């Protein structure tokens, strides 16, 4: 005897809800940070948001305002997207922060200065500069997770600091050019401060010289 039609509908609805819950739990939220008018918004998004669409981000994501002075060094194991209009807050957000998968989107036509960001553990970088150049999004694979797994465990720079054996220096002036994204890496660097004395922020973030670093320049 076939089950009543109402019972079939209830069973289908229950299965649909179960499948939706499983799909939602399987999704990982990504972090979106954007700076606008001297404010920093930190958002958790369950779906991709069109670059530089601030209204949509505030509507679709769970966002909170962060005071610039309250921004501290942290780590991002998942995907991090940052929308920015200038470099004023980027150093505070990214210097010596552990970020594996990073996307930077320039949301203005401003000319950026030649400043370097020092990012730890960067595996993939994507950039979008459509607000300045009609250029498609670019992607650069710096190293894979397997590369870092094969090395010894990273050391801690200082109490409360994140491990940093792979360091990427990102030239922000690349957003002024409509050329392809490029990089080169130097392995077995034992003393970053001595090998790269022009980077003054090593006085603020001292780096031990008894370890072997992999240094990547992105330009």
PDB file of C-alpha atoms in Angstrom:
ATOM      1  CA  UNK A   1       0.000   0.000   0.000  1.00  0.00           C
ATOM      2  CA  UNK A   2       1.452   3.386  -1.018  1.00  0.00           C
ATOM      3  CA  UNK A   3       1.973   5.951   1.769  1.00  0.00           C
ATOM      4  CA  UNK A   4      -0.430   8.927   1.887  1.00  0.00           C
ATOM      5  CA  UNK A   5       0.498  11.872  -0.317  1.00  0.00           C
ATOM      6  CA  UNK A   6       0.832  14.186   2.698  1.00  0.00           C
ATOM      7  CA  UNK A   7       3.388  11.864   4.287  1.00  0.00           C
ATOM      8  CA  UNK A   8       5.402  11.825   1.062  1.00  0.00           C
ATOM      9  CA  UNK A   9       5.476  15.623   0.959  1.00  0.00           C
ATOM     10  CA  UNK A  10       6.574  15.788   4.594  1.00  0.00           C
ATOM     11  CA  UNK A  11       9.345  13.266   3.908  1.00  0.00           C
ATOM     12  CA  UNK A  12      10.582  15.210   0.864  1.00  0.00           C
ATOM     13  CA  UNK A  13      10.557  18.479   2.844  1.00  0.00           C
ATOM     14  CA  UNK A  14      12.513  16.884   5.696  1.00  0.00           C
ATOM     15  CA  UNK A  15      15.103  15.502   3.290  1.00  0.00           C
ATOM     16  CA  UNK A  16      15.421  18.913   1.622  1.00  0.00           C
ATOM     17  CA  UNK A  17      16.020  20.660   4.943  1.00  0.00           C
ATOM     18  CA  UNK A  18      18.570  18.020   5.923  1.00  0.00           C
ATOM     19  CA  UNK A  19      20.434  18.419   2.637  1.00  0.00           C
ATOM     20  CA  UNK A  20      20.429  22.215   2.971  1.00  0.00           C
ATOM     21  CA  UNK A  21      21.797  22.018   6.519  1.00  0.00           C
ATOM     22  CA  UNK A  22      24.570  19.667   5.404  1.00  0.00           C
ATOM     23  CA  UNK A  23      25.473  21.979   2.512  1.00  0.00           C
ATOM     24  CA  UNK A  24      25.504  25.058   4.766  1.00  0.00           C
ATOM     25  CA  UNK A  25      27.657  23.359   7.384  1.00  0.00           C
ATOM     26  CA  UNK A  26      30.069  22.246   4.670  1.00  0.00           C
ATOM     27  CA  UNK A  27      30.568  25.803   3.480  1.00  0.00           C
ATOM     28  CA  UNK A  28      33.338  27.870   5.035  1.00  0.00           C
ATOM     29  CA  UNK A  29      32.768  31.545   5.517  1.00  0.00           C
ATOM     30  CA  UNK A  30      35.423  33.833   4.089  1.00  0.00           C
ATOM     31  CA  UNK A  31      36.701  37.016   5.690  1.00  0.00           C
ATOM     32  CA  UNK A  32      36.225  40.355   3.977  1.00  0.00           C
ATOM     33  CA  UNK A  33      37.844  43.510   5.325  1.00  0.00           C
ATOM     34  CA  UNK A  34      37.290  46.869   3.724  1.00  0.00           C
ATOM     35  CA  UNK A  35      38.482  50.349   4.554  1.00  0.00           C
ATOM     36  CA  UNK A  36      36.397  53.376   3.725  1.00  0.00           C
ATOM     37  CA  UNK A  37      36.292  56.907   5.090  1.00  0.00           C
ATOM     38  CA  UNK A  38      38.754  56.168   7.917  1.00  0.00           C
ATOM     39  CA  UNK A  39      36.792  53.148   9.117  1.00  0.00           C
ATOM     40  CA  UNK A  40      37.593  49.449   8.954  1.00  0.00           C
ATOM     41  CA  UNK A  41      34.823  46.884   8.533  1.00  0.00           C
ATOM     42  CA  UNK A  42      35.524  43.221   9.290  1.00  0.00           C
ATOM     43  CA  UNK A  43      32.976  40.903   7.681  1.00  0.00           C
ATOM     44  CA  UNK A  44      32.246  37.186   7.592  1.00  0.00           C
ATOM     45  CA  UNK A  45      30.652  36.222   4.261  1.00  0.00           C
ATOM     46  CA  UNK A  46      29.063  32.938   3.231  1.00  0.00           C
ATOM     47  CA  UNK A  47      29.092  33.893  -0.471  1.00  0.00           C
ATOM     48  CA  UNK A  48      31.376  35.844  -2.795  1.00  0.00           C
ATOM     49  CA  UNK A  49      30.600  39.563  -2.919  1.00  0.00           C
ATOM     50  CA  UNK A  50      31.227  41.664  -6.008  1.00  0.00           C
ATOM     51  CA  UNK A  51      34.420  43.672  -5.495  1.00  0.00           C
ATOM     52  CA  UNK A  52      33.999  47.116  -3.950  1.00  0.00           C
ATOM     53  CA  UNK A  53      30.227  46.772  -3.526  1.00  0.00           C
ATOM     54  CA  UNK A  54      30.107  48.113   0.015  1.00  0.00           C
ATOM     55  CA  UNK A  55      26.313  48.188   0.244  1.00  0.00           C
ATOM     56  CA  UNK A  56      26.014  44.544  -0.791  1.00  0.00           C
ATOM     57  CA  UNK A  57      28.700  43.507   1.698  1.00  0.00           C
ATOM     58  CA  UNK A  58      26.903  45.236   4.558  1.00  0.00           C
ATOM     59  CA  UNK A  59      23.650  43.574   3.468  1.00  0.00           C
ATOM     60  CA  UNK A  60      24.855  40.021   2.788  1.00  0.00           C
ATOM     61  CA  UNK A  61      27.692  39.600   5.311  1.00  0.00           C
ATOM     62  CA  UNK A  62      27.963  39.795   9.057  1.00  0.00           C
ATOM     63  CA  UNK A  63      30.081  42.931   9.557  1.00  0.00           C
ATOM     64  CA  UNK A  64      31.414  44.915  12.461  1.00  0.00           C
ATOM     65  CA  UNK A  65      33.364  48.156  12.646  1.00  0.00           C
ATOM     66  CA  UNK A  66      36.909  47.907  14.001  1.00  0.00           C
ATOM     67  CA  UNK A  67      38.836  50.899  15.290  1.00  0.00           C
ATOM     68  CA  UNK A  68      42.197  51.269  13.489  1.00  0.00           C
ATOM     69  CA  UNK A  69      44.115  51.279  16.767  1.00  0.00           C
ATOM     70  CA  UNK A  70      42.344  48.089  17.835  1.00  0.00           C
ATOM     71  CA  UNK A  71      43.631  46.110  14.852  1.00  0.00           C
ATOM     72  CA  UNK A  72      46.137  43.530  16.033  1.00  0.00           C
ATOM     73  CA  UNK A  73      48.190  40.830  14.365  1.00  0.00           C
ATOM     74  CA  UNK A  74      46.237  37.657  13.775  1.00  0.00           C
ATOM     75  CA  UNK A  75      46.118  34.737  11.359  1.00  0.00           C
ATOM     76  CA  UNK A  76      43.798  33.795   8.513  1.00  0.00           C
ATOM     77  CA  UNK A  77      43.796  30.109   7.604  1.00  0.00           C
ATOM     78  CA  UNK A  78      41.052  30.518   5.016  1.00  0.00           C
ATOM     79  CA  UNK A  79      40.424  33.056   2.291  1.00  0.00           C
ATOM     80  CA  UNK A  80      40.900  36.757   3.094  1.00  0.00           C
ATOM     81  CA  UNK A  81      39.728  39.575   0.830  1.00  0.00           C
ATOM     82  CA  UNK A  82      40.646  43.213   1.447  1.00  0.00           C
ATOM     83  CA  UNK A  83      39.093  46.151  -0.394  1.00  0.00           C
ATOM     84  CA  UNK A  84      41.131  49.315  -0.067  1.00  0.00           C
ATOM     85  CA  UNK A  85      41.439  52.803  -1.520  1.00  0.00           C
ATOM     86  CA  UNK A  86      44.945  53.647  -0.243  1.00  0.00           C
ATOM     87  CA  UNK A  87      47.734  51.987   1.704  1.00  0.00           C
ATOM     88  CA  UNK A  88      47.205  53.763   5.028  1.00  0.00           C
ATOM     89  CA  UNK A  89      45.578  50.814   6.828  1.00  0.00           C
ATOM     90  CA  UNK A  90      47.104  47.916   4.899  1.00  0.00           C
ATOM     91  CA  UNK A  91      50.328  47.817   6.872  1.00  0.00           C
ATOM     92  CA  UNK A  92      48.415  47.584  10.139  1.00  0.00           C
ATOM     93  CA  UNK A  93      46.215  44.828   8.699  1.00  0.00           C
ATOM     94  CA  UNK A  94      48.809  42.708   6.899  1.00  0.00           C
ATOM     95  CA  UNK A  95      52.401  43.297   8.017  1.00  0.00           C
ATOM     96  CA  UNK A  96      53.696  40.040   9.543  1.00  0.00           C
ATOM     97  CA  UNK A  97      50.188  38.610   9.604  1.00  0.00           C
ATOM     98  CA  UNK A  98      49.772  34.956   8.659  1.00  0.00           C
ATOM     99  CA  UNK A  99      47.602  34.828   5.509  1.00  0.00           C
ATOM    100  CA  UNK A 100      47.491  31.775   3.249  1.00  0.00           C
ATOM    101  CA  UNK A 101      45.013  32.894   0.577  1.00  0.00           C
ATOM    102  CA  UNK A 102      44.766  36.643  -0.043  1.00  0.00           C
ATOM    103  CA  UNK A 103      42.851  38.806  -2.488  1.00  0.00           C
ATOM    104  CA  UNK A 104      43.500  42.556  -2.684  1.00  0.00           C
ATOM    105  CA  UNK A 105      41.041  44.751  -4.570  1.00  0.00           C
ATOM    106  CA  UNK A 106      41.823  48.399  -5.246  1.00  0.00           C
ATOM    107  CA  UNK A 107      38.563  50.354  -5.061  1.00  0.00           C
ATOM    108  CA  UNK A 108      39.815  53.752  -6.245  1.00  0.00           C
ATOM    109  CA  UNK A 109      41.888  55.325  -9.002  1.00  0.00           C
ATOM    110  CA  UNK A 110      44.480  56.597  -6.515  1.00  0.00           C
ATOM    111  CA  UNK A 111      48.183  56.284  -7.343  1.00  0.00           C
ATOM    112  CA  UNK A 112      49.832  54.129  -4.704  1.00  0.00           C
ATOM    113  CA  UNK A 113      53.322  54.765  -3.308  1.00  0.00           C
ATOM    114  CA  UNK A 114      56.172  52.278  -3.501  1.00  0.00           C
ATOM    115  CA  UNK A 115      55.596  50.591  -0.174  1.00  0.00           C
ATOM    116  CA  UNK A 116      56.239  46.985   0.724  1.00  0.00           C
ATOM    117  CA  UNK A 117      53.970  44.788   2.794  1.00  0.00           C
ATOM    118  CA  UNK A 118      55.535  41.834   4.606  1.00  0.00           C
ATOM    119  CA  UNK A 119      53.079  38.915   4.685  1.00  0.00           C
ATOM    120  CA  UNK A 120      53.718  35.582   6.384  1.00  0.00           C
ATOM    121  CA  UNK A 121      52.879  32.172   4.939  1.00  0.00           C
ATOM    122  CA  UNK A 122      51.275  33.476   1.746  1.00  0.00           C
ATOM    123  CA  UNK A 123      50.410  30.641  -0.648  1.00  0.00           C
ATOM    124  CA  UNK A 124      48.165  32.356  -3.188  1.00  0.00           C
ATOM    125  CA  UNK A 125      47.624  36.001  -4.093  1.00  0.00           C
ATOM    126  CA  UNK A 126      44.897  37.501  -6.263  1.00  0.00           C
ATOM    127  CA  UNK A 127      44.634  41.167  -7.183  1.00  0.00           C
ATOM    128  CA  UNK A 128      41.887  43.208  -8.778  1.00  0.00           C
ATOM    129  CA  UNK A 129      42.533  46.738 -10.041  1.00  0.00           C
ATOM    130  CA  UNK A 130      39.496  47.291 -12.248  1.00  0.00           C
ATOM    131  CA  UNK A 131      38.810  50.622 -10.555  1.00  0.00           C
ATOM    132  CA  UNK A 132      42.136  51.875 -11.953  1.00  0.00           C
ATOM    133  CA  UNK A 133      42.895  49.704 -14.999  1.00  0.00           C
ATOM    134  CA  UNK A 134      40.558  47.681 -17.247  1.00  0.00           C
ATOM    135  CA  UNK A 135      42.607  44.611 -16.430  1.00  0.00           C
ATOM    136  CA  UNK A 136      41.201  41.177 -15.477  1.00  0.00           C
ATOM    137  CA  UNK A 137      41.797  39.723 -12.050  1.00  0.00           C
ATOM    138  CA  UNK A 138      45.247  38.194 -11.698  1.00  0.00           C
ATOM    139  CA  UNK A 139      46.261  35.198  -9.613  1.00  0.00           C
ATOM    140  CA  UNK A 140      49.686  34.064  -8.447  1.00  0.00           C
ATOM    141  CA  UNK A 141      50.563  30.777  -6.744  1.00  0.00           C
ATOM    142  CA  UNK A 142      53.551  31.414  -4.508  1.00  0.00           C
ATOM    143  CA  UNK A 143      53.976  28.015  -2.915  1.00  0.00           C
ATOM    144  CA  UNK A 144      51.744  25.083  -2.077  1.00  0.00           C
ATOM    145  CA  UNK A 145      50.764  23.790   1.331  1.00  0.00           C
ATOM    146  CA  UNK A 146      52.914  20.713   0.690  1.00  0.00           C
ATOM    147  CA  UNK A 147      56.025  22.893   0.509  1.00  0.00           C
ATOM    148  CA  UNK A 148      55.548  24.153   4.038  1.00  0.00           C
ATOM    149  CA  UNK A 149      54.574  20.731   5.378  1.00  0.00           C
ATOM    150  CA  UNK A 150      57.879  19.291   4.214  1.00  0.00           C
ATOM    151  CA  UNK A 151      59.852  21.820   6.224  1.00  0.00           C
ATOM    152  CA  UNK A 152      60.316  21.954   9.948  1.00  0.00           C
ATOM    153  CA  UNK A 153      57.561  23.517  11.988  1.00  0.00           C
ATOM    154  CA  UNK A 154      57.756  27.337  11.931  1.00  0.00           C
ATOM    155  CA  UNK A 155      59.097  29.168  14.904  1.00  0.00           C
ATOM    156  CA  UNK A 156      57.312  31.894  16.837  1.00  0.00           C
ATOM    157  CA  UNK A 157      58.685  35.375  16.384  1.00  0.00           C
ATOM    158  CA  UNK A 158      57.627  36.631  19.797  1.00  0.00           C
ATOM    159  CA  UNK A 159      55.036  35.863  22.428  1.00  0.00           C
ATOM    160  CA  UNK A 160      51.649  36.264  20.746  1.00  0.00           C
ATOM    161  CA  UNK A 161      53.124  36.572  17.244  1.00  0.00           C
ATOM    162  CA  UNK A 162      52.366  34.196  14.398  1.00  0.00           C
ATOM    163  CA  UNK A 163      54.916  31.795  12.884  1.00  0.00           C
ATOM    164  CA  UNK A 164      56.752  33.206   9.908  1.00  0.00           C
ATOM    165  CA  UNK A 165      59.130  31.067   7.891  1.00  0.00           C
ATOM    166  CA  UNK A 166      57.773  32.049   4.467  1.00  0.00           C
ATOM    167  CA  UNK A 167      57.782  35.831   3.996  1.00  0.00           C
ATOM    168  CA  UNK A 168      56.378  37.610   0.954  1.00  0.00           C
ATOM    169  CA  UNK A 169      57.215  41.237   0.214  1.00  0.00           C
ATOM    170  CA  UNK A 170      54.460  42.822  -1.850  1.00  0.00           C
ATOM    171  CA  UNK A 171      55.237  46.020  -3.758  1.00  0.00           C
ATOM    172  CA  UNK A 172      52.027  48.081  -3.617  1.00  0.00           C
ATOM    173  CA  UNK A 173      53.159  50.146  -6.624  1.00  0.00           C
ATOM    174  CA  UNK A 174      52.229  47.162  -8.817  1.00  0.00           C
ATOM    175  CA  UNK A 175      48.645  48.489  -8.679  1.00  0.00           C
ATOM    176  CA  UNK A 176      49.817  51.515 -10.695  1.00  0.00           C
ATOM    177  CA  UNK A 177      50.878  49.333 -13.620  1.00  0.00           C
ATOM    178  CA  UNK A 178      48.846  47.339 -16.110  1.00  0.00           C
ATOM    179  CA  UNK A 179      51.466  44.592 -16.365  1.00  0.00           C
ATOM    180  CA  UNK A 180      51.303  40.976 -15.295  1.00  0.00           C
ATOM    181  CA  UNK A 181      51.858  39.924 -11.706  1.00  0.00           C
ATOM    182  CA  UNK A 182      55.368  38.515 -11.161  1.00  0.00           C
ATOM    183  CA  UNK A 183      57.411  37.081  -8.312  1.00  0.00           C
ATOM    184  CA  UNK A 184      60.733  35.483  -7.471  1.00  0.00           C
ATOM    185  CA  UNK A 185      61.841  33.646  -4.351  1.00  0.00           C
ATOM    186  CA  UNK A 186      65.101  33.311  -2.463  1.00  0.00           C
ATOM    187  CA  UNK A 187      65.572  30.254  -0.263  1.00  0.00           C
ATOM    188  CA  UNK A 188      67.778  29.613   2.758  1.00  0.00           C
ATOM    189  CA  UNK A 189      67.945  33.238   3.890  1.00  0.00           C
ATOM    190  CA  UNK A 190      69.449  33.096   7.380  1.00  0.00           C
ATOM    191  CA  UNK A 191      69.313  36.768   8.348  1.00  0.00           C
ATOM    192  CA  UNK A 192      66.558  38.854   6.829  1.00  0.00           C
ATOM    193  CA  UNK A 193      67.554  42.059   8.622  1.00  0.00           C
ATOM    194  CA  UNK A 194      71.141  41.827   7.311  1.00  0.00           C
ATOM    195  CA  UNK A 195      70.196  40.754   3.795  1.00  0.00           C
ATOM    196  CA  UNK A 196      67.486  43.399   3.402  1.00  0.00           C
ATOM    197  CA  UNK A 197      68.635  46.387   5.498  1.00  0.00           C
ATOM    198  CA  UNK A 198      66.407  48.859   3.609  1.00  0.00           C
ATOM    199  CA  UNK A 199      63.275  47.399   5.183  1.00  0.00           C
ATOM    200  CA  UNK A 200      63.068  49.556   8.275  1.00  0.00           C
ATOM    201  CA  UNK A 201      60.179  47.683   9.893  1.00  0.00           C
ATOM    202  CA  UNK A 202      62.530  44.910  10.970  1.00  0.00           C
ATOM    203  CA  UNK A 203      63.413  47.271  13.799  1.00  0.00           C
ATOM    204  CA  UNK A 204      59.784  47.021  14.924  1.00  0.00           C
ATOM    205  CA  UNK A 205      59.459  43.309  14.114  1.00  0.00           C
ATOM    206  CA  UNK A 206      62.840  41.737  14.960  1.00  0.00           C
ATOM    207  CA  UNK A 207      63.527  38.464  13.119  1.00  0.00           C
ATOM    208  CA  UNK A 208      65.813  35.782  14.618  1.00  0.00           C
ATOM    209  CA  UNK A 209      68.794  35.064  12.375  1.00  0.00           C
ATOM    210  CA  UNK A 210      69.357  31.370  13.186  1.00  0.00           C
ATOM    211  CA  UNK A 211      66.611  30.029  10.915  1.00  0.00           C
ATOM    212  CA  UNK A 212      66.313  29.499   7.169  1.00  0.00           C
ATOM    213  CA  UNK A 213      63.635  31.647   5.578  1.00  0.00           C
ATOM    214  CA  UNK A 214      62.072  31.586   2.135  1.00  0.00           C
ATOM    215  CA  UNK A 215      61.664  35.173   0.936  1.00  0.00           C
ATOM    216  CA  UNK A 216      59.436  36.018  -2.028  1.00  0.00           C
ATOM    217  CA  UNK A 217      59.212  39.374  -3.791  1.00  0.00           C
ATOM    218  CA  UNK A 218      55.945  40.117  -5.589  1.00  0.00           C
ATOM    219  CA  UNK A 219      55.893  42.986  -8.070  1.00  0.00           C
TER     220      UNK A 219
END
